[in-house]
Amino acid sequence: MFNEVYDVIVVGAGHAGSEAAAAAANMGSKTLLVTMNLQNIAQMSCNPAMGGIAKGQIVREIDALGGYSGIVSDTSAIQFKMLNKSKGPAMWSPRVQSDRMRFAEDWRLMLENTPNLDFYQEMVRGLLVNNGKVEGVVTSLGIQIKAKSVVLTNGTFLNGLIHIGDKNFGGGRAGEKAATGITEQLVDLGFESGRMKTGTPPRVDGRSLDFSKMVEQPGDENPDKFSYLDITKPLTQQRSCHLAYTSEKVHDLLRDGFDRSPMFNGRIKSLGPRYCPSIEDKINRFADKDRHQLFVEPEGWNTVEYYINGFSTSLPEDVQFKALRSVEGFENVKFFRPGYAIEYDYFPPTQLKHTLETKLVSGLFFAGQINGTTGYEEAASQGLMAGINAALKVQERDEFILKRDEAYIGVLIDDLITKGTKEPYRMFTSRAEYRTLLRQDNADLRLTPKGYELGLASEKRLKRMEEKHEQAEKFVEFFQNTSVTTGEINPILESKNSSLMKQQDKMFKIFARPNIDIEDMKKIESVSNYIEEHNLDNEIIEQTEIQVKYSGYIAKEKNNADKLTRLENIRIPDNFDYSKLKSMSMEAREKLNKIQPVTISQASRVSGVSPADISVLLVYLGR
């Protein structure tokens, strides 16, 4: 049945698996995507949305490299919002509300139109491993499929256990069975495993809700989009979300069920995501708060199903129902399905290299929730990187690693393999020390040339990026070189309560003022003429404004990044024995021996390693 040897086998077709399969296949590798149910490719298991704080930057980075998540997010969007717009551009984060069914369908159709990609529906129960090298997979029917590399993206399916109140049953997602066999084999091979928990809220019938008692949350007036390609367009119509609130009465009803909650009676022992806690966890941890926000999110253009974001729970279904009916606007609510929690196996990511290849088994890659992350975007970015590196390994090309000053994806992977995680890891802008460089608006400028070199980003994508870069640079030069008279600018400055000019000066200096924006500058005839003559779109105009206003911050951060790059260039020998460095603290020796960092810079980021320990290491390597 499977006589050929695949270059790459991807196990699991969630967000990580879908991106991994697309990347490997688009780079010319003969790829097989194996999943338990081909109807659930790229299923949105939890909320029907893509992007958000820091996650939106990741989706744009995936798109800039040539991945599919940005395109599918655009084609299936029902609402677009740019979050944090009141802050500086380093904090701006795009987010879409998605049509859940259309999202999965668009992903499947894109994958089916990807050359070099085959599909097979069955459970993988084990790996073929010989002399420390992966050689393929074994399915539940005992079929052996050979491959030169394997990417595991098992999500929440490895020994998944679903909890609703005092009931629990095996499953990787509602209505789908758990995957067994892989964890046990990996542990036998010497891998360390652990358990994590995540949860999801009830889905309800929108026809039973009274939206007049809630606060409407519309999308942006002038919506943008994720993909840098012009094959997708911004939304012209949008669906609103709504905001509701819990109350003390709701909290009391939820507390009544705590004795039957697996969170509190010891049934669930693993840790859940700190930044997306269940409703019972919220009212327990923040007992002084008399209400919490609930975001009422439509599941698509035409469906009446709604997702109650903020009400994730594993309480008994009768407690969920009673409490939710006490929320204003939910008095007559009807459930499509109750919320639940799920426990699953993961493998601490300190067992991986920066390429996401495992240290123990050559050619075996892990991506997504198997590495202890939470969120579609984090999973998709890891899948992309694992797929790229699996293809590169088979093609005997150099590995592809993104540094912390190059992408949020680089921050994510470096955090995981250097620090590990004991709770589901979620990306935030605060995790990136170079977030002024890693903005959502310039992901294409940072990454598309790299994607093109890999054979992943198309020539059309590269040319579009180069045109944007060139036009924005020329527009910045226009402001640097063109003067404005006091007669032209002072009426504008006066209307903005900004200090007036006493003599003619370059426009750049005026534009750089914090209270002056591009709309003000467009009132100057020469500026509006320039935009019209050069047919500049909003993306180029926005890029120019950021370069003018934040040039000082960008230059300073670039300088800091360049200094640290010197430490990135000091390599540590493979399998270095830190136990011989007696001047180093015992904790540092233990941690460094376990993680085996590749560079001095990575070693300095390992938890428990002090600057003094790094000095000892530098002195030793200098000898």
C-alpha atoms as one frame of an Amber mdcrd trajectory, in Angstrom:
protein
   0.000   0.000   0.000   2.811   2.422   0.971   5.802   1.221  -1.041   7.532
   4.580  -1.411   9.673   6.235   1.253   8.375   9.721   2.074  10.737  12.614
   2.751   8.489  13.936   5.536   5.544  12.388   7.402   3.462  14.832   9.457
   1.337  13.245  12.201  -1.757  15.302  13.074  -3.572  17.889  10.944  -4.268
  20.696  13.401  -2.730  24.144  12.948   0.826  22.881  13.528   0.434  19.831
  11.291  -1.229  21.757   8.471   1.550  24.378   8.353   4.255  21.687   8.655
   2.809  19.675   5.769   2.369  22.761   3.557   5.914  23.988   4.241   7.642
  20.659   3.591   5.622  19.995   0.423   6.096  23.516  -0.954   9.860  23.134
  -0.460   9.790  20.116  -2.777   9.711  17.285  -0.226   7.424  14.296  -0.852
   5.130  14.678   2.176   2.393  12.594   3.809  -0.126  14.117   6.241  -1.603
  11.418   8.525  -4.553  12.328  10.734  -7.335  10.515  12.596 -10.087  12.394
  10.741  -9.615  14.172   7.420 -12.910  16.058   7.986 -11.266  17.964  10.854
  -8.191  19.414   9.172  -7.178  22.707  10.897 -10.194  22.490  13.197 -10.618
  25.479  15.518 -10.976  23.365  18.662 -11.461  26.358  20.928 -12.278  29.985
  20.055 -13.233  30.963  16.472 -10.531  33.633  16.099  -6.972  34.135  14.869
  -4.407  36.651  16.093  -4.576  38.964  19.082  -1.870  40.406  21.347   1.508
  39.113  19.993  -0.343  36.261  18.263  -1.316  38.594  15.410   2.380  39.333
  14.861   3.022  35.577  14.638   0.312  35.084  11.983   1.834  37.890   9.901
   5.293  36.290  10.296   3.930  32.928   9.117   2.423  34.697   6.101   5.630
  36.615   5.356   7.590  33.337   5.229   5.069  31.763   2.841   2.810  29.855
   5.252  -0.959  29.585   4.845  -2.434  30.815   8.175  -2.658  34.487   7.160
  -4.392  33.736   3.853  -6.950  31.383   5.450  -7.557  33.863   8.289  -8.430
  36.506   5.689 -10.659  34.318   3.507 -12.672  33.055   6.504 -12.802  36.294
   8.559 -16.122  37.746   9.723 -14.602  40.630  11.711 -11.222  42.416  11.853
  -9.739  44.460  14.695  -6.329  46.031  15.201  -5.815  45.770  18.966  -3.758
  48.254  21.049  -4.067  50.990  18.424  -3.934  53.625  21.199  -0.361  52.472
  22.006   2.818  52.574  19.911   3.090  50.421  16.740   5.225  47.815  18.549
   2.048  46.880  20.437  -0.430  46.877  17.515  -1.816  43.383  17.083  -4.248
  42.263  14.348  -7.074  39.860  15.214  -9.906  38.330  13.209 -13.112  36.665
  14.279 -13.402  33.598  12.031 -16.087  31.507  10.406 -15.157  28.190  12.030
 -16.477  25.930   9.254 -15.118  28.060   6.419 -11.686  28.247   8.124 -11.323
  24.449   8.156 -12.700  24.116   4.616 -10.342  26.768   3.201  -7.364  25.111
   4.900  -8.274  21.705   3.479  -8.744  23.090  -0.050  -5.382  24.893   0.095
  -3.655  21.700   1.259  -5.355  19.628  -1.435  -4.006  22.097  -4.020  -0.453
  21.815  -2.654   1.855  19.707  -4.869   3.917  16.873  -3.295   1.347  16.351
  -0.516  -0.501  13.077   0.131  -3.157  12.406   2.798  -4.034   9.339   4.871
  -6.701   8.925   7.558  -5.704   6.687  10.441  -4.225   6.835  13.931  -0.459
   6.610  14.261   0.329   4.441  17.297   4.118   4.344  17.058   7.345   5.311
  15.336   9.911   3.257  13.436  13.229   4.073  15.107  16.553   2.409  14.302
  19.936   3.278  15.855  18.679   6.622  17.158  17.159   7.642  13.807  13.487
   7.824  12.847  12.532   5.728   9.809   8.758   6.154   9.639   5.517   5.460
  11.507   3.249   2.528  12.397  -0.549   2.962  12.225  -3.248   1.378  14.401
  -3.827  -1.186  11.633  -0.158  -2.169  11.826   0.749  -0.523   8.501   4.357
   0.641   8.364   4.980   3.839   6.381   8.642   4.681   5.790  10.019   8.229
   5.885  13.309  10.078   6.190  11.836  12.445   8.811   8.706  12.648  10.979
   6.967  15.681  12.515   4.705  14.940  15.508   1.905  17.501  15.986  -0.494
  15.560  18.225  -2.201  18.526  19.921  -4.319  17.453  22.904  -4.768  13.878
  21.626  -1.921  12.014  23.367  -3.750  10.024  26.070  -6.345  12.834  26.124
  -8.845  12.731  29.005 -11.966  14.950  28.917 -13.522  16.176  32.201 -17.076
  17.484  32.729 -17.827  17.648  36.456 -17.356  14.237  38.051 -17.483  12.501
  34.649 -14.395  11.848  32.572 -13.691   9.870  29.430 -10.896   9.405  26.903
 -10.830  11.845  23.989  -8.629  14.307  22.155 -11.492  16.721  21.510 -15.282
  16.554  21.935 -16.536  13.624  19.849 -13.048  12.340  18.922 -11.014   9.564
  20.491  -7.605   9.983  22.122  -4.333   8.812  20.530  -2.436   6.065  22.366
   0.927   4.355  22.023   3.214   7.235  21.058   3.852   8.584  24.593   4.714
   5.139  25.945   7.177   4.465  23.116   8.867   7.874  23.456   9.271   7.381
  27.217  10.856   3.962  26.504  13.264   5.748  24.151  14.338   8.030  27.027
  12.075  11.064  26.605  10.617  12.857  29.629   6.852  13.450  29.434   4.327
  15.417  31.497   0.630  16.311  31.616  -1.076  19.607  30.845  -4.657  20.841
  30.894  -6.687  23.181  28.749 -10.388  23.950  28.630 -13.177  25.305  26.500
 -16.471  27.103  27.253 -20.060  26.130  26.386 -21.369  26.770  22.859 -24.875
  28.261  22.882 -27.814  29.042  20.579 -27.735  32.739  19.596 -31.506  32.696
  19.052 -31.931  32.214  22.827 -29.852  35.304  23.758 -31.026  38.875  24.358
 -28.294  41.000  22.756 -30.048  44.242  23.775 -28.751  43.601  27.329 -25.158
  43.331  26.097 -22.591  45.810  24.750 -22.008  45.551  20.996 -18.376  45.077
  19.920 -18.112  45.928  16.189 -15.018  45.477  14.032 -12.737  48.306  12.824
 -14.318  51.005  10.700 -11.573  50.550   8.078 -10.542  46.919   8.479  -7.111
  45.660   7.446  -6.133  42.024   6.792  -3.383  39.520   7.638  -1.793  38.428
   4.366   0.682  40.672   2.565  -0.460  39.165  -0.742  -3.166  40.900  -2.773
  -5.046  37.616  -3.332  -7.053  38.424  -0.177  -9.068  41.602   0.400 -10.145
  43.491   3.560 -13.710  42.840   4.735 -16.474  45.062   3.386 -19.079  43.572
   5.783 -18.530  42.405   9.369 -20.369  40.604  12.170 -20.313  42.103  15.659
 -19.339  40.361  18.866 -21.017  41.321  22.165 -19.845  41.891  25.715 -21.674
  40.523  28.782 -20.728  40.330  32.466 -20.938  37.778  35.257 -22.253  38.891
  38.687 -22.038  37.883  42.353 -25.122  35.712  41.853 -23.394  33.893  38.968
 -20.269  33.428  41.106 -22.289  32.002  44.021 -23.972  29.490  41.702 -20.587
  28.440  40.325 -19.111  28.105  43.837 -21.973  25.741  44.746 -20.509  23.284
  42.228 -16.891  23.479  43.391 -17.139  20.215  45.348 -18.008  18.485  42.048
 -15.343  20.325  40.064 -12.389  18.211  38.852 -10.288  21.382  39.259 -10.815
  21.355  43.029 -11.528  17.738  43.982  -8.169  16.427  42.760  -9.269  14.684
  39.562  -7.270  17.176  37.451  -3.682  17.314  38.653  -2.045  19.055  35.688
  -1.588  22.813  35.163  -3.794  24.858  32.849  -2.971  28.093  31.005  -2.267
  30.905  33.486  -3.477  33.636  31.107  -6.673  31.913  29.989  -8.028  30.498
  33.276 -11.350  28.715  33.670 -14.262  30.687  35.129 -14.088  28.679  38.375
 -10.349  29.428  38.621 -11.029  33.151  38.060 -13.653  33.483  40.798 -11.465
  31.441  43.153  -8.233  33.388  42.486  -9.851  36.830  42.178 -12.443  36.539
  44.944 -12.508  40.349  45.388 -13.874  40.867  41.834 -17.662  41.011  41.666
 -17.824  40.506  37.894 -15.853  39.200  34.904 -16.184  39.943  31.192 -17.723
  37.426  28.799 -17.179  37.900  25.060 -20.080  36.498  23.058 -18.552  35.499
  19.721 -20.421  34.282  16.613 -19.059  31.044  15.112 -19.573  32.145  11.511
 -21.494  34.199   8.945 -24.713  32.205   8.941 -24.723  29.913  11.988 -26.629
  30.692  15.211 -23.924  29.023  17.318 -22.012  31.304  19.713 -18.782  30.823
  21.677 -18.769  32.260  25.228 -15.182  33.486  25.553 -14.271  33.894  29.241
 -16.514  31.075  30.501 -14.127  28.138  30.003 -15.130  25.498  32.563 -15.075
  21.843  33.580 -17.909  22.201  36.132 -20.899  19.804  35.896 -23.207  20.695
  32.995 -26.149  21.507  35.307 -23.978  24.029  37.232 -22.754  25.608  33.964
 -26.330  25.928  32.722 -27.761  27.398  35.943 -24.914  29.928  36.302 -24.982
  31.052  32.663 -28.779  31.562  32.824 -28.110  34.125  35.588 -25.993  36.302
  33.270 -27.887  39.311  31.857 -29.005  38.499  28.329 -28.649  34.728  28.935
 -31.890  34.215  30.921 -33.290  31.802  28.271 -30.002  30.391  27.008 -29.980
  27.024  25.227 -26.780  24.975  25.106 -25.344  23.412  21.957 -22.778  21.719
  24.195 -21.295  22.238  27.663 -17.760  23.372  28.371 -15.119  20.822  29.344
 -11.465  20.495  30.362  -8.987  18.152  28.729  -5.742  16.682  30.088  -3.107
  15.440  27.660   0.554  14.400  27.423   3.306  16.801  26.414   7.096  16.597
  26.242   9.152  19.324  27.976  10.662  21.247  25.037  14.164  21.457  26.545
  14.556  18.055  24.801  14.598  19.841  21.419  17.121  21.705  19.281  16.340
  25.180  17.888  15.184  23.459  14.687  12.519  21.608  16.779  14.285  18.325
  16.027  14.575  16.117  19.112  18.021  15.683  20.641  17.435  11.967  21.259
  16.138  10.796  17.861  17.556  12.126  14.599  14.950  13.225  12.040  12.122
  13.399  14.609  10.517  16.840  15.111   7.892  18.037  17.621   5.543  21.002
  17.007   2.561  22.546  18.791   0.910  21.511  22.044   3.191  18.466  22.315
   5.823  21.112  23.236   3.689  22.663  25.977   2.279  25.664  24.109  -1.296
  26.899  23.905  -2.955  28.713  21.005  -3.441  28.127  17.284  -0.865  30.747
  16.321   1.937  29.386  18.522   1.210  25.898  17.159   1.087  27.016  13.510
   4.435  28.839  13.758   6.134  25.787  15.266   4.609  23.577  12.574   5.962
  25.891   9.897   9.473  25.815  11.409   9.435  22.043  11.971   8.196  21.441
   8.408  10.907  23.727   7.003  13.684  22.056   9.006  12.465  18.511   8.310
  12.587  19.313   4.564  16.020  20.965   4.883  17.428  17.971   6.774  16.244
  15.529   4.113  17.601  17.822   1.369  20.932  18.040   3.275  20.697  21.836
   3.407  21.600  24.154   6.303  19.075  24.370   9.162  16.777  27.401   9.437
  16.663  29.187  12.796  15.095  32.570  13.560  16.838  34.654  16.225  15.093
  36.639  18.972  15.677  39.951  17.172  14.308  38.559  13.880  10.835  37.260
  14.789   8.355  36.495  17.555   8.651  32.922  16.251  12.333  33.076  17.235
  11.422  34.298  20.735   8.811  31.538  21.128  11.126  28.678  20.136  14.116
  30.020  22.070  11.959  30.438  25.213  10.669  26.878  24.897  13.946  25.056
  24.354  16.066  27.257  26.655  13.698  27.748  29.605  11.178  24.944  29.130
   7.636  25.328  30.444   5.589  23.700  33.186   2.302  25.356  32.173   0.827
  25.987  28.714   3.045  28.654  27.104   1.383  31.661  25.506   3.114  34.443
  23.579   2.941  38.069  24.770   4.595  41.229  23.433   6.358  41.518  26.831
   8.286  38.287  26.131  10.085  39.958  23.206  12.928  42.273  24.241  13.091
  43.664  20.663   9.398  44.259  20.083  10.017  47.659  18.435  11.842  45.742
  15.676   9.293  42.887  15.596   6.199  44.850  14.607   3.215  43.404  12.764
   3.622  45.946   9.941   7.164  44.910   8.943   7.023  41.089   9.163   7.374
  40.907   5.358  10.453  43.174   5.371  12.027  40.986   8.058  11.141  37.534
   6.776  10.030  37.362   3.137  13.624  37.373   1.756  14.345  34.396   4.058
  11.170  32.622   2.915  12.165  33.199  -0.709  15.654  31.727  -0.140  14.029
  28.626   1.373  11.825  28.207  -1.709   8.705  28.850   0.369   7.802  32.465
  -0.441   7.014  33.129  -4.106   8.839  35.592  -6.350   5.590  37.604  -6.539
   5.592  37.912  -2.730   9.242  39.004  -2.723   8.698  41.636  -5.432   5.684
  43.051  -3.582   7.783  43.340  -0.413  10.666  45.018  -2.279   8.302  47.566
  -3.861   6.794  48.390  -0.456  10.278  48.799   1.074  11.510  51.004  -1.778
   8.404  53.234  -1.876   8.372  53.698   1.930  12.098  54.608   1.920  11.549
  57.176  -0.839   8.599  58.688   1.017  10.728  58.982   4.194  13.435  60.710
   2.087  10.785  63.098   0.754   9.996  64.215   4.327  13.725  64.477   5.155
  14.520  66.579   2.085  11.396  68.734   1.630  10.872  71.951   3.542   7.568
  73.443   4.684   6.828  77.162   5.176   5.401  78.642   8.361   2.336  79.729
   6.401   1.611  76.120   5.371   2.271  74.402   8.693   1.386  76.832  11.495
  -2.421  76.677  11.015  -2.143  72.860  11.331   0.099  73.105  14.416  -2.246
  75.646  15.994  -5.250  73.317  15.526  -3.286  70.558  17.332  -2.095  72.823
  20.175   1.476  72.216  19.055   4.185  74.905  19.286   4.382  77.048  16.133
   7.346  77.248  13.776   9.291  80.491  13.580  10.973  79.725  10.265  10.875
  77.293   7.340  12.097  73.769   8.248  12.198  70.190   7.002   8.883  68.297
   7.168  10.552  65.327   8.904  11.009  67.353  12.118   7.328  68.358  12.159
   6.053  64.881  11.295   8.197  63.363  14.077   6.224  65.306  16.727   4.083
  62.883  18.784   0.786  64.793  18.302   1.148  65.190  14.509  -0.032  62.331
  12.313  -0.199  61.549   8.596  -3.720  62.999   8.312  -2.277  66.348   9.455
   0.609  66.099   6.983  -1.778  65.299   4.119  -3.205  68.818   4.534   0.076
  70.111   3.057  -0.377  70.246  -0.728   3.055  68.812  -1.625   2.435  65.751
   0.614  -1.010  64.964  -0.801   0.375  65.473  -4.328   3.252  63.059  -3.633
   0.834  60.348  -2.370  -1.395  60.801  -5.417   1.435  60.901  -7.982   3.113
  57.768  -6.599  -0.195  55.966  -5.969   0.798  55.066  -2.389  -1.485  52.627
  -0.553  -2.260  52.639   3.188   0.389  49.993   3.931   3.213  52.143   2.501
   1.875  55.318   4.146   1.649  53.547   7.538   5.160  52.113   7.130   6.513
  55.591   6.356   4.790  57.140   9.385   6.282  54.493  11.708   9.777  54.964
  10.231   9.565  58.741  10.741   8.054  58.727  14.225  10.004  55.837  15.735
  13.331  56.063  13.892  15.213  56.847  17.139  13.700  53.926  19.067  14.211
  51.545  16.135  17.896  52.542  15.750  18.534  52.163  19.502  16.936  48.713
  19.640  18.810  47.600  16.509  22.059  48.677  18.173  21.223  46.634  21.304
  20.368  43.614  19.156  23.655  43.911  17.242  25.611  43.900  20.529  23.907
  40.699  21.661  24.441  39.094  18.254  28.158  38.983  19.105  27.326  36.570
  21.933  25.139  34.566  19.508  28.251  34.101  17.374  30.296  32.528  20.189
  29.544  28.820  19.764  29.783  26.223  22.543  31.186  22.801  21.526  28.605
  19.998  21.145  27.963  17.873  24.264  30.105  20.217  26.360  30.681  18.869
  29.909  29.874  21.721  32.307  30.599  19.585  35.397  34.328  20.306  34.929
  33.748  24.046  35.457  34.034  23.955  39.269  33.935  27.778  39.551  30.409
  27.738  38.114  27.410  27.330  40.443  26.048  23.793  40.815  22.605  24.895
  39.547  24.147  26.404  36.395  26.189  23.247  35.735  23.100  21.039  36.090
  20.873  23.234  33.904  23.490  23.760  31.195  24.373  20.063  31.051  20.682
  19.263  30.555  19.857  21.936  27.966  23.200  21.976  26.106  22.887  25.533
  24.716  24.461  26.152  21.325  25.788  29.687  21.943  26.889  31.880  24.865
  23.828  34.060  24.309  21.475  31.094  24.664  23.371  29.908  27.780  22.847
  33.350  29.372  19.057  32.953  28.992  18.862  29.608  30.815  16.931  29.998
  34.078  19.314  29.805  37.062  22.452  30.803  35.105  23.982  34.064  36.424
  26.273  36.601  34.668  29.114  35.251  36.867  28.497  31.733  35.496  28.672
  33.109  31.932  31.981  34.848  32.760  33.428  31.510  33.924  32.285  29.877
  30.681  33.721  32.700  28.531  37.100  32.496  30.300  37.214  28.715  29.782
  36.251  28.917  26.089  38.777  31.772  25.615  41.550  29.387  26.646
